[in-house]
Coordinates of C-alpha atoms and ligand atoms in Angstrom, one line a residue:
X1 CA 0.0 0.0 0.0
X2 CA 3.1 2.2 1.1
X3 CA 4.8 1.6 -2.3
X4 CA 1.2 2.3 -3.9
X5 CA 1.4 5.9 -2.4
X6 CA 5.2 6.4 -2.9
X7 CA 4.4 5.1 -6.7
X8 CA 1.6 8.3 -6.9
X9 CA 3.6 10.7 -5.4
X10 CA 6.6 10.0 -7.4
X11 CA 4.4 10.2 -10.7
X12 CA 2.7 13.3 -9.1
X13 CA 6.2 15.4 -8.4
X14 CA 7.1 14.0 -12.1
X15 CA 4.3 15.2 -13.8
X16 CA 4.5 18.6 -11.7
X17 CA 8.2 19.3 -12.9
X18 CA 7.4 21.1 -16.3
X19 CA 5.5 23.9 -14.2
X20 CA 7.6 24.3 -11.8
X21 CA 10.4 25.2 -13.4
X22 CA 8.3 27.3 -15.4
X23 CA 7.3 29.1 -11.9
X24 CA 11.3 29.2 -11.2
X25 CA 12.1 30.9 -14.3
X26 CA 9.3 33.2 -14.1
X27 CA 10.3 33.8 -10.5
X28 CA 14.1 33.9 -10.6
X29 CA 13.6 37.4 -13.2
X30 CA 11.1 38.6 -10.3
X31 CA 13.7 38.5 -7.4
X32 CA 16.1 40.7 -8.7
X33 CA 18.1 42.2 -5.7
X34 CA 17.3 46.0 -5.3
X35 CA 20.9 46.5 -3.7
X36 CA 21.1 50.4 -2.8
X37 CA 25.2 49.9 -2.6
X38 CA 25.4 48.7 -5.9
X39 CA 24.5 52.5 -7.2
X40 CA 28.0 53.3 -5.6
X41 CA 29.8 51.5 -8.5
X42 CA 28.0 51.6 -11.7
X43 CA 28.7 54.5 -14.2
X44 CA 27.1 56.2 -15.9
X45 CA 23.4 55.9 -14.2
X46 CA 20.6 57.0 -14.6
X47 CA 17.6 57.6 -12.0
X48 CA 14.8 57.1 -14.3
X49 CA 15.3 56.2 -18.0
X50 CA 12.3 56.4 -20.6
X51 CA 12.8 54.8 -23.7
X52 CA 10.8 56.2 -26.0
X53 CA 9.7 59.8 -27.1
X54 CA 6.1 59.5 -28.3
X55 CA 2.8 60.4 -26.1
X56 CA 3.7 58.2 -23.2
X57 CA 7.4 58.3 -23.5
X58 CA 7.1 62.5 -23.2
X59 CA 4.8 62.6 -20.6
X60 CA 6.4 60.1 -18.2
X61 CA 9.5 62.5 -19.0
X62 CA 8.0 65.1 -17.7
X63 CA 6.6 63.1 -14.3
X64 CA 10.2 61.6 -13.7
X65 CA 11.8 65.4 -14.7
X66 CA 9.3 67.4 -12.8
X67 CA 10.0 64.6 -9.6
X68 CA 13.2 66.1 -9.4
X69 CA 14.9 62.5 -10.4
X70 CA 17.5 62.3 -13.0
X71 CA 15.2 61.6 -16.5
X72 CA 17.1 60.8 -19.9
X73 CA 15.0 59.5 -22.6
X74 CA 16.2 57.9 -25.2
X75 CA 14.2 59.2 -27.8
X76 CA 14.4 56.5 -30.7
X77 CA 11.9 57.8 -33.4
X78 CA 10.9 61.2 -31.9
X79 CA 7.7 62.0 -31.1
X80 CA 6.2 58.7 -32.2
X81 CA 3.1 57.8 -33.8
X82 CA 1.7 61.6 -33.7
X83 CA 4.8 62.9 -35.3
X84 CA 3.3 61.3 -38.4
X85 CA -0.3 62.7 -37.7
X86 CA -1.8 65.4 -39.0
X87 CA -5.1 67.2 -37.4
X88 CA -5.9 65.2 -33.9
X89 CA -9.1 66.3 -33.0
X90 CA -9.4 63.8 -29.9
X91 CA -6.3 65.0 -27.6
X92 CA -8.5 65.8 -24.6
X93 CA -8.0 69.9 -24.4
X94 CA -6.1 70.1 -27.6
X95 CA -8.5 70.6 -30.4
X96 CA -7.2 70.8 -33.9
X97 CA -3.5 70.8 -33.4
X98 CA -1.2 69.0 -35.7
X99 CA 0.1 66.1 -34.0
X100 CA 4.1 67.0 -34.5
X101 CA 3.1 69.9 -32.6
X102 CA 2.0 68.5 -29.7
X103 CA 4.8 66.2 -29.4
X104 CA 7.2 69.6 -29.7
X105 CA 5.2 70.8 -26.5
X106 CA 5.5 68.0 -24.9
X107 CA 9.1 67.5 -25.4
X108 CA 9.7 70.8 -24.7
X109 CA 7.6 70.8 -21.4
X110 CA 10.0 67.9 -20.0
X111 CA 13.4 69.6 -20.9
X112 CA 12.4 72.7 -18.9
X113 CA 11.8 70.1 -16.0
X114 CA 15.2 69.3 -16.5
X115 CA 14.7 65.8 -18.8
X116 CA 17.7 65.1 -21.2
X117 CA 16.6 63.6 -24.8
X118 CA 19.4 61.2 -26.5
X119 CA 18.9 61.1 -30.4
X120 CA 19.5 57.5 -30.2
X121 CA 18.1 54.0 -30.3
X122 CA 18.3 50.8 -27.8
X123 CA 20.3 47.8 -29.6
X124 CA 20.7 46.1 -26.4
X125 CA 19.6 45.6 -22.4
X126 CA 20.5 43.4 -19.7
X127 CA 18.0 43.5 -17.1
X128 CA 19.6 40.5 -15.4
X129 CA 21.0 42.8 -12.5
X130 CA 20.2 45.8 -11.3
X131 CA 20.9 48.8 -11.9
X132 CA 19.8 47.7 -15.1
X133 CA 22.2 47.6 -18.2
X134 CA 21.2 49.6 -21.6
X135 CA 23.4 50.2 -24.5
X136 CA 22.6 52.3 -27.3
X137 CA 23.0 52.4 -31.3
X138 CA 25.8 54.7 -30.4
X139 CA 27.5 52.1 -28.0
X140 CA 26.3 54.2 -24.5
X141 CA 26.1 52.0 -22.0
X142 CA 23.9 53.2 -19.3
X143 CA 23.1 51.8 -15.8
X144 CA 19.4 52.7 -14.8
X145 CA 17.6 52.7 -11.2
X146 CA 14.1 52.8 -13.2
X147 CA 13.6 52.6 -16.2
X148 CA 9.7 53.0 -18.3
X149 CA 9.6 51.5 -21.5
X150 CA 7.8 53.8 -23.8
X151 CA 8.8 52.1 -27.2
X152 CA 4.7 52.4 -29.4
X153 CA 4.6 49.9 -31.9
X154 CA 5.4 49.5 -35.5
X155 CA 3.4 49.5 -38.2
X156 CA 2.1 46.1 -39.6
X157 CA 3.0 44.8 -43.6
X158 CA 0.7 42.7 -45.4
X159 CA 3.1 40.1 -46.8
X160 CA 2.4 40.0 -50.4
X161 CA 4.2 38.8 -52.8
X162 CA 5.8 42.5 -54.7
X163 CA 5.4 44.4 -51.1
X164 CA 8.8 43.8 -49.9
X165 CA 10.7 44.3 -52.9
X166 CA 8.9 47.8 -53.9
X167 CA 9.1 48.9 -49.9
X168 CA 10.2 52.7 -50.5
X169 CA 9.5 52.7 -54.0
X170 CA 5.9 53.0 -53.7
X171 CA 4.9 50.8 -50.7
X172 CA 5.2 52.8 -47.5
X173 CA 3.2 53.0 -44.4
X174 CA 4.0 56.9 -44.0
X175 CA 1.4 59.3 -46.5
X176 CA 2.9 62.6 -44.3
X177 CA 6.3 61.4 -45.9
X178 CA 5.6 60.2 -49.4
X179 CA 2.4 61.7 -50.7
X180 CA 3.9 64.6 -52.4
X181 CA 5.8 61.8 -54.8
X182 CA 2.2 61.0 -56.0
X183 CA 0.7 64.3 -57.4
X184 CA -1.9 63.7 -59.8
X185 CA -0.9 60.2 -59.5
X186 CA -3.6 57.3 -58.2
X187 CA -3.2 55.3 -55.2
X188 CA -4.6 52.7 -52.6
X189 CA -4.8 52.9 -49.1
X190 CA -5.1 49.4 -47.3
X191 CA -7.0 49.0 -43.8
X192 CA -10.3 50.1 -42.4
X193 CA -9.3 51.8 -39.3
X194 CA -8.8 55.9 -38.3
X195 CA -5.3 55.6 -39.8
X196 CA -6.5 54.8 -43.1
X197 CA -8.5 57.5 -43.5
X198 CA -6.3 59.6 -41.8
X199 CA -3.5 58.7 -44.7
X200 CA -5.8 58.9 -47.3
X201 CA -7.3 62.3 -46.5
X202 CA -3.4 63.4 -46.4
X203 CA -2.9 61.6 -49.8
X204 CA -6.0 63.4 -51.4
X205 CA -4.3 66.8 -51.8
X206 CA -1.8 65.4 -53.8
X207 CA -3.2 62.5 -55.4
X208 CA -5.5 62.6 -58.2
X209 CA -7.7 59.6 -57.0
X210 CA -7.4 57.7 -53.6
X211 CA -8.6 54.3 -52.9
X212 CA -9.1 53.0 -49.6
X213 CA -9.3 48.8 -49.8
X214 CA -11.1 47.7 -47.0
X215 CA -11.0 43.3 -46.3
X216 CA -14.5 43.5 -44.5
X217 CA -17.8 44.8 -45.5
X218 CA -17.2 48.3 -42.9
X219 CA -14.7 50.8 -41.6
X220 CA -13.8 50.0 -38.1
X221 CA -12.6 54.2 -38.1
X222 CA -14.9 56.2 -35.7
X223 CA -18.0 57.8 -37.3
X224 CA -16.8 61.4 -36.8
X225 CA -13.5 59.5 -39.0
X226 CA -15.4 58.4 -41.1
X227 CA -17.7 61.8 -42.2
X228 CA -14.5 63.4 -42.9
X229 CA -14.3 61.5 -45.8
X230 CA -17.9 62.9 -47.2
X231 CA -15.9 66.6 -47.3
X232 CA -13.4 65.3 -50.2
X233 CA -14.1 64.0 -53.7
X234 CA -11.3 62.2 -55.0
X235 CA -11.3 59.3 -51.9
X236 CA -13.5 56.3 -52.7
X237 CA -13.3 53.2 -50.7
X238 CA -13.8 49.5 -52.0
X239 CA -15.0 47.1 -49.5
X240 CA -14.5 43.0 -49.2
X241 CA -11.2 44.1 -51.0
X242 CA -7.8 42.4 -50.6
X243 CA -4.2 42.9 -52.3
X244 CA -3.5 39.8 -53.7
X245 CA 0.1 41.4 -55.1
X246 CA 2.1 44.4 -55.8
X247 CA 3.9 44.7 -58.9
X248 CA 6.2 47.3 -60.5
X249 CA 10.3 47.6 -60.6
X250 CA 13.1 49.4 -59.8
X251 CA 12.9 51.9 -62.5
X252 CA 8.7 53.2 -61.9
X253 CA 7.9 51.6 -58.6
X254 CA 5.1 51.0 -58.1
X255 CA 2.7 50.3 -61.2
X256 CA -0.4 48.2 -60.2
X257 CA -2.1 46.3 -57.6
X258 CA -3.6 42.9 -58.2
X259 CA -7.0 43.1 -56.1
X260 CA -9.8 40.7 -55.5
X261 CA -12.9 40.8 -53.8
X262 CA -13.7 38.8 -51.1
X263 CA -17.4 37.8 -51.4
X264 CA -17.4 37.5 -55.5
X265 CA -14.0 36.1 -55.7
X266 CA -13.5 38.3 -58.8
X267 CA -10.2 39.9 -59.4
X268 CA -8.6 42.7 -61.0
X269 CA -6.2 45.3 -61.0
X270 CA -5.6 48.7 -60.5
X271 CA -2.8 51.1 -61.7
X272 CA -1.1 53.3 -59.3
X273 CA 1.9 54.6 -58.1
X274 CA 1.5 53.8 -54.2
X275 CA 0.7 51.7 -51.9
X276 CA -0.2 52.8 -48.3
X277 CA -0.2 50.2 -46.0
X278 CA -2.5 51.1 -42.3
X279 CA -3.1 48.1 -41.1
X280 CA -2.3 48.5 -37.7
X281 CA 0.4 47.8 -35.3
X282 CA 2.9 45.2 -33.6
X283 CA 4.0 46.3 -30.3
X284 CA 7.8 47.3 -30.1
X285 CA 8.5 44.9 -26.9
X286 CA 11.5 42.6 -28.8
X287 CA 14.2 43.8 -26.7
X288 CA 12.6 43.2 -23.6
X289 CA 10.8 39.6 -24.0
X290 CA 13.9 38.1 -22.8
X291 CA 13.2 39.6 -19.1
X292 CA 10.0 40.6 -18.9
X293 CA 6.7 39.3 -19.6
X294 CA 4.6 39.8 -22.4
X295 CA 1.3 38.5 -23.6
X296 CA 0.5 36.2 -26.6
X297 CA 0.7 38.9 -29.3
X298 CA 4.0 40.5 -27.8
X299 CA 2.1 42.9 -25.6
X300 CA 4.1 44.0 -22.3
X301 CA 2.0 42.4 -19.2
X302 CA 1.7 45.3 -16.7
X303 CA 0.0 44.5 -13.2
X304 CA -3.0 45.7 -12.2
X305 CA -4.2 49.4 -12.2
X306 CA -0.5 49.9 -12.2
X307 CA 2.3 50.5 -15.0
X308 CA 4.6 47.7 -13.3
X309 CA 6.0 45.2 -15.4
X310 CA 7.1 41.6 -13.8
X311 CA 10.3 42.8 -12.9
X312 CA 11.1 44.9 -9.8
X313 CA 11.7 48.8 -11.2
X314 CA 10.9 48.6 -15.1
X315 CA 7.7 49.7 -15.9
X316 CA 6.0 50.3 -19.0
X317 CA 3.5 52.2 -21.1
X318 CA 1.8 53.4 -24.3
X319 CA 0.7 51.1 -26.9
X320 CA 4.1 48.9 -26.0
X321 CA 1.7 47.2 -23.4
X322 CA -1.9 49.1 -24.4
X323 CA -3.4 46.7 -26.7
X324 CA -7.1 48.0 -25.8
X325 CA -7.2 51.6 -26.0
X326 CA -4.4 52.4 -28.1
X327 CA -5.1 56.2 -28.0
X328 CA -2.5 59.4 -27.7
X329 CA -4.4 60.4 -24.3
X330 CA -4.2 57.4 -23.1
X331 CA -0.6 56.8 -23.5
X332 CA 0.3 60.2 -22.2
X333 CA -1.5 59.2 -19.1
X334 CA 0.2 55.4 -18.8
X335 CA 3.1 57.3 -19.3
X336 CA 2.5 59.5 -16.0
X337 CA 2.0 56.6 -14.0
X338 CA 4.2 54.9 -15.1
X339 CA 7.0 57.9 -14.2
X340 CA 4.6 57.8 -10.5
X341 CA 5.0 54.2 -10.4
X342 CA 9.2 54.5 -10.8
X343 CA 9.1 57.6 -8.3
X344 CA 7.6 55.4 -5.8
X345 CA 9.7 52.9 -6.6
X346 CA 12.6 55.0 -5.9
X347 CA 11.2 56.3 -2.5
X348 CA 10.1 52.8 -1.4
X349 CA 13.8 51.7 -1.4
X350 CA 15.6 54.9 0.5
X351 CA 17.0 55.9 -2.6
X352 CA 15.9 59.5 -1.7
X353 CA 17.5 63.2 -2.5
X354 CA 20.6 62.5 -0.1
X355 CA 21.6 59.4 -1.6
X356 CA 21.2 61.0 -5.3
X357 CA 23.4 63.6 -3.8
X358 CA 25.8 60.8 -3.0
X359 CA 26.3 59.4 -6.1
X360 CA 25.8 62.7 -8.6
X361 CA 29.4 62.4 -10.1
X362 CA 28.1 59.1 -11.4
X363 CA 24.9 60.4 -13.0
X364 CA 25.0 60.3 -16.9
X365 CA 25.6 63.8 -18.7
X366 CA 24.2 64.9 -22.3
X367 CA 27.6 65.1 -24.0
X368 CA 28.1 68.8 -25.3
X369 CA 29.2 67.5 -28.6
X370 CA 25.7 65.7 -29.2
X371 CA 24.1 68.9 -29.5
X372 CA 26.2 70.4 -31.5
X373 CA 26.2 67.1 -33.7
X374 CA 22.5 68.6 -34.3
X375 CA 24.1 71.8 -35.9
X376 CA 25.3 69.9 -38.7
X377 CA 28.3 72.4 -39.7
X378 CA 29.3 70.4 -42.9
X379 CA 26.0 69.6 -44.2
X380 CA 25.1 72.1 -47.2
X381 CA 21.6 72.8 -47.6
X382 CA 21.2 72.6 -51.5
X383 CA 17.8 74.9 -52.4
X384 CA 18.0 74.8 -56.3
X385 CA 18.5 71.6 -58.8
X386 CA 20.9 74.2 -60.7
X387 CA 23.3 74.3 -57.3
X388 CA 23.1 70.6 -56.8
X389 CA 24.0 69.4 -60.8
X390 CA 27.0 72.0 -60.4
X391 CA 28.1 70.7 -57.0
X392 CA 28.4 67.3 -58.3
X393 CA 30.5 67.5 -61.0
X394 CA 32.6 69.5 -58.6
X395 CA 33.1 67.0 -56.5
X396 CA 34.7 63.4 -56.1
X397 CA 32.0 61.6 -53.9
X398 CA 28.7 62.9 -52.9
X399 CA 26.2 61.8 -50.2
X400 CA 22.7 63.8 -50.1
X401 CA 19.8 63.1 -48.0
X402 CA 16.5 63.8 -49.5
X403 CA 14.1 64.7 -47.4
X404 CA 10.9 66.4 -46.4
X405 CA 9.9 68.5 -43.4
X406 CA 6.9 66.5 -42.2
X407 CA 8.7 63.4 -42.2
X408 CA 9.2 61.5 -39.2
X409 CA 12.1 59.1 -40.4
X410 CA 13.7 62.1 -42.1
X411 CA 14.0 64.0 -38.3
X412 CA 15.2 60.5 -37.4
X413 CA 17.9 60.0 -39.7
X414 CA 19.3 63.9 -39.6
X415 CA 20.7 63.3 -36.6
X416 CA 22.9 60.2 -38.0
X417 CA 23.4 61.6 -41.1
X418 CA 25.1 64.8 -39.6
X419 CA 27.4 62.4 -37.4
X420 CA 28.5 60.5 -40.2
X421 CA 29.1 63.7 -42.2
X422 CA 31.5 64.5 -39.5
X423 CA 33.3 61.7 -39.6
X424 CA 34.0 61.2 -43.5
X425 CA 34.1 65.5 -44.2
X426 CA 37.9 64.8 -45.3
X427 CA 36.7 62.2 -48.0
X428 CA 33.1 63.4 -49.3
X429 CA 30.6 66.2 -49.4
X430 CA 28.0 66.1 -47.7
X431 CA 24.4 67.5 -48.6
X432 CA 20.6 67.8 -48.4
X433 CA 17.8 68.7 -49.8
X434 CA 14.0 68.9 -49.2
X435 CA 12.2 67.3 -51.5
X436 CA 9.5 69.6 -51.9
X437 CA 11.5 72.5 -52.5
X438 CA 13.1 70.6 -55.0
X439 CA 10.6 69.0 -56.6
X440 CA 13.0 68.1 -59.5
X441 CA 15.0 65.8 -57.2
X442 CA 12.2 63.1 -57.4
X443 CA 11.6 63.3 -60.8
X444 CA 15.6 62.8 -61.6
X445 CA 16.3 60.1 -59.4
X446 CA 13.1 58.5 -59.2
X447 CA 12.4 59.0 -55.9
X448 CA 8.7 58.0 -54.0
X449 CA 10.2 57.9 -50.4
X450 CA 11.8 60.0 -48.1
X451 CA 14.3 59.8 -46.6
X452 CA 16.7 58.8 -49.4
X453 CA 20.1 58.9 -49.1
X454 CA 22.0 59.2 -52.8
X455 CA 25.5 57.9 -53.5
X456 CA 27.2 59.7 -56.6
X457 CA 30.5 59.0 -57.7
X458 CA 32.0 61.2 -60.5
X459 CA 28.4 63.2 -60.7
X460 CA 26.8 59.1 -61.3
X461 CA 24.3 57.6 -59.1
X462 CA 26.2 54.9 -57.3
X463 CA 23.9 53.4 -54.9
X464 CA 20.6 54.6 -52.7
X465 CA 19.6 53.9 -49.1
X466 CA 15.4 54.0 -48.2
X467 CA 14.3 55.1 -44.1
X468 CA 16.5 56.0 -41.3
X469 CA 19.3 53.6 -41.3
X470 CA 21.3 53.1 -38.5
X471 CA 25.0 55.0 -38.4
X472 CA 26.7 51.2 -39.3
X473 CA 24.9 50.9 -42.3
X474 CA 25.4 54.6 -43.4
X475 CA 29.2 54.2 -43.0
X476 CA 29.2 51.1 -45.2
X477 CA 27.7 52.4 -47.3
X478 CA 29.7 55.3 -47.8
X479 CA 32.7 53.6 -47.6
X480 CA 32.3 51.5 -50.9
X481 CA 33.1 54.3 -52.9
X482 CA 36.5 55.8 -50.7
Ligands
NDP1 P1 -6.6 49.5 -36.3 O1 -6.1 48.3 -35.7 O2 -7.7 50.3 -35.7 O3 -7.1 49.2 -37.8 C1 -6.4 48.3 -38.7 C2 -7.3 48.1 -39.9 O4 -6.5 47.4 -40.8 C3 -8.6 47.4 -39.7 O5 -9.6 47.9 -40.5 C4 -8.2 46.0 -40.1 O6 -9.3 45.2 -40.6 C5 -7.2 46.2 -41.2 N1 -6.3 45.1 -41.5 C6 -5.6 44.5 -40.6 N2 -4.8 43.5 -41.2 C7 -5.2 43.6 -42.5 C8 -4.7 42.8 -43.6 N3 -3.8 41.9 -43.5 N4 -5.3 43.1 -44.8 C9 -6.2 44.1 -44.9 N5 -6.6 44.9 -43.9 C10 -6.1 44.6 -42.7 O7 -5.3 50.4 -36.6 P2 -5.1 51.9 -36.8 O8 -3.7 52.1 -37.1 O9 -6.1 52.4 -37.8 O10 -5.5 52.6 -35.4 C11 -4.8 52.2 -34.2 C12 -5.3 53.1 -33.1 O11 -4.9 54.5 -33.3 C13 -6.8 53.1 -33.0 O12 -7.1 53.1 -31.6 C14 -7.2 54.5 -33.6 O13 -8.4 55.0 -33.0 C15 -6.0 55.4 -33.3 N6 -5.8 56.4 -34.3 C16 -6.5 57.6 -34.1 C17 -6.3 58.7 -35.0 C18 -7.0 60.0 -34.7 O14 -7.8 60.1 -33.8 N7 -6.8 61.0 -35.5 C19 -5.6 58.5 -36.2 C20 -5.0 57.2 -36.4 C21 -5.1 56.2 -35.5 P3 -10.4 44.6 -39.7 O15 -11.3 45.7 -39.3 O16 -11.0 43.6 -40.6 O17 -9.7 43.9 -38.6

């Protein structure tokens, strides 16, 4: 009978095993030791780090700033998802403002707290010990107390055949960026929701005809989205419609879109010279799943009516972990509690004012040079297509960045394109120009994206580079023609 029992609970503790070392694993990244000597010898730190710089990225920026805590922000894409947006009309005491405005004040609003924005990107964390480990694009390592991870999400792609070979030559997910490359021209739009007919209302000054595809039989966009549509004529909207492939080449782009319709099964095609992907999102959590815990569909798991994540200090917010509401208010206010929630943090474990004090020498400082990286002294501003066919045939090599004002990836990429400038001024020329002002710039080099970065050789195109690249790939590239 003994044996019997023995038997069972052998099987039993057996059978258990699997979960519980799925409880150890999960529990071993919650018991991180919140040492307060271990401040003493890390360098450089950082009180409260926000990665991010969109709507909840700012705003916990300017919580964590205003709390008199050391706040850097690591600022990624600046001003996220509203950079790219035009009119909001549903920022809760913000009527009618352009969204890149809104993200100016908001920045703004957390530097005169005292927050310090790095024009750089996270390649790399280690939040196996705290202070937590976080390197940078630029190779900065920082060590934070708190850190809120701010980081939006990206837009979706359909995965049709033709969408990633014309990607920046007609397929793009950014109509702020790309629609004056399609004056007069025709173009879809794919996706039901408020960013559809938020790109296609921006695409139908410039466009001669804009058609929305929808997959189901409605728009998912709110009503008040949706009437907007009534007060232009050139927008029409196909429902039960999906791309079935995207075809063109590297000389035109994009030429035509193979459609069919979902309830008839009838296809057909369409010709036009973009495609507009808004399809929604993915949430940017990559770099943290290794430590933290996220949800089915890559959504960061916060607890409760709090921003915590499951590890002790790191909290997060925005549509990083917001896979409900998904709105620019309600990231801001994730985004305050989740600077609260770090605060709190910090008080909760005596790391007060005094011991700040203590360890000041070791806090990180915005480098002066970054700033003056942003001035961009050997970057020439070419304003004429007469100036720019005269500089290069003056010149051995030639990098120019085409880009346009409203373009999110463009204010992305400056930053990277000026430090590279810097370092190669001895071998090439640097330039750039906005592609509205110089319209003919498109037309000459066959241009439907910005940012583009040309390579000429001798006064000959070389090579061309699509979206903000990262500072590696801009030196290699530069660097097969030295
Ligand atoms: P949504 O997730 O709201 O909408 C995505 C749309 O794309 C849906 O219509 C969906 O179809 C469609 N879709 C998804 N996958 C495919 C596919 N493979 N093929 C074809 N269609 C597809 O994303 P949005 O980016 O539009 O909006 C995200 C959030 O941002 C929302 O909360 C929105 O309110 C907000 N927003 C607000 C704005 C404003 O107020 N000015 C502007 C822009 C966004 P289906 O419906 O069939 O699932």
């Amino acid at each position: 009978m003994i044996q019997k029992h023995m038997k069972f609970l052998v099987y039993s503790l057996m059978m258990l095993m699997p979960f519980g070392l799925i409880f150890f694993l999960y529990n071993r990244v919650a018991t991180i030791s919140i040492d307060i000597q271990k401040i003493y010898d890390k360098k450089p730190l950082v009180a409260l780090l926000v990665i991010g710089s969109g709507c909840a990225g700012d705003s916990a920026a300017v919580y964590g700033a205003r709390g008199n805590v050391k706040t850097v922000d690591i600022a990624g894409e600046p001003g996220g998802q509203l950079n790219g947006t035009t009119k909001v009309e549903n920022m809760p005491g913000l009527a009618n403002q352009l969204g890149p405005d809104i993200m100016q004040k908001l920045q703004k609003q957390a530097e005169d707290f005292g927050a310090e924005f790095v024009y750089d990107s996270v390649k790399e964390v280690d939040f196996s010990e705290w202070p937590y480990k976080v390197v940078t694009q630029d190779d900065k390592t920082l060590y934070a107390l708190t850190i809120v991870i701010a980081t939006g999400a990206s837009p979706l792609k359909l995965g049709v055949k033709g969408e990633a070979e014309l990607w920046g030559k007609g397929v793009t997910t950014c109509a702020i960026c790309d629609a004056p490359f399609h004056k007069g021209k025709e173009v879809v739009v794919i996706g039901g929701g408020d960013s559809a007919i938020e790109e296609a209302l921006q695409l139908s000054s410039y466009a001669s005809k804009v058609t929305i595809l929808v997959r189901k039989d409605f728009m998912r966009a709110a009503p008040t989205m949706q009437n907007r549509l009534k007060e232009v004529d050139n927008v029409v909207v196909l429902y039960n419609t999906e791309v079935q492939e995207i075809i063109g080449n590297d000389e035109d782009g994009v030429t035509t879109v193979h459609i069919i319709n979902n309830k008839t099964n009838v296809t057909s095609s369409m010709s036009v010279s973009g495609v507009f992907l808004a399809i929604g999102h993915v949430p940017n959590s990559q770099l943290f799943k290794k430590f933290i815990k996220v949800d089915a569909d890559g959504y960061i798991v916060t607890k409760g009516r709090s921003q915590k994540t499951s590890l002790p200090g790191v909290f997060a917010a925005g549509d990083v972990e917001d896979k409900v509401y998904r709105q620019a208010g309600v990231a801001a206010g994730s985004g305050i509690r989740a600077a609260l929630d770090a605060l709190a943090f910090l008080q909760e474990h005596g790391i007060n004012a005094s011991i700040m004090q203590k360890v000041e020498e070791n806090f990180f400082t915005l480098q002066k040079h970054s700033k003056s990286v942003h001035a961009g002294p050997v970057i020439f501003k070419i304003t004429t297509m007469a100036d720019f066919e005269l500089l290069k045939t003056q010149q051995a090599v030639v990098v120019v960045d085409v880009y346009t004002d409203p373009c999110p990836s463009c204010k992305v990429l400056m930053p990277t394109f000026e430090k590279v400038a810097q370092k190669f001024a001895d071998s090439a020329t640097f330039i750039k120009i906005n592609a509205n002002e110089v319209s003919e710039i498109a037309r000459s080099y066959q241009i439907s994206t910005v940012p583009t970065i040309l390579l000429l050789k001798n006064g000959n195109l070389v090579d061309r580079l699509n979206g903000a690249v990262e500072e590696s790939e801009l030196r290699t590239f530069i660097q097969q023609v030295l």
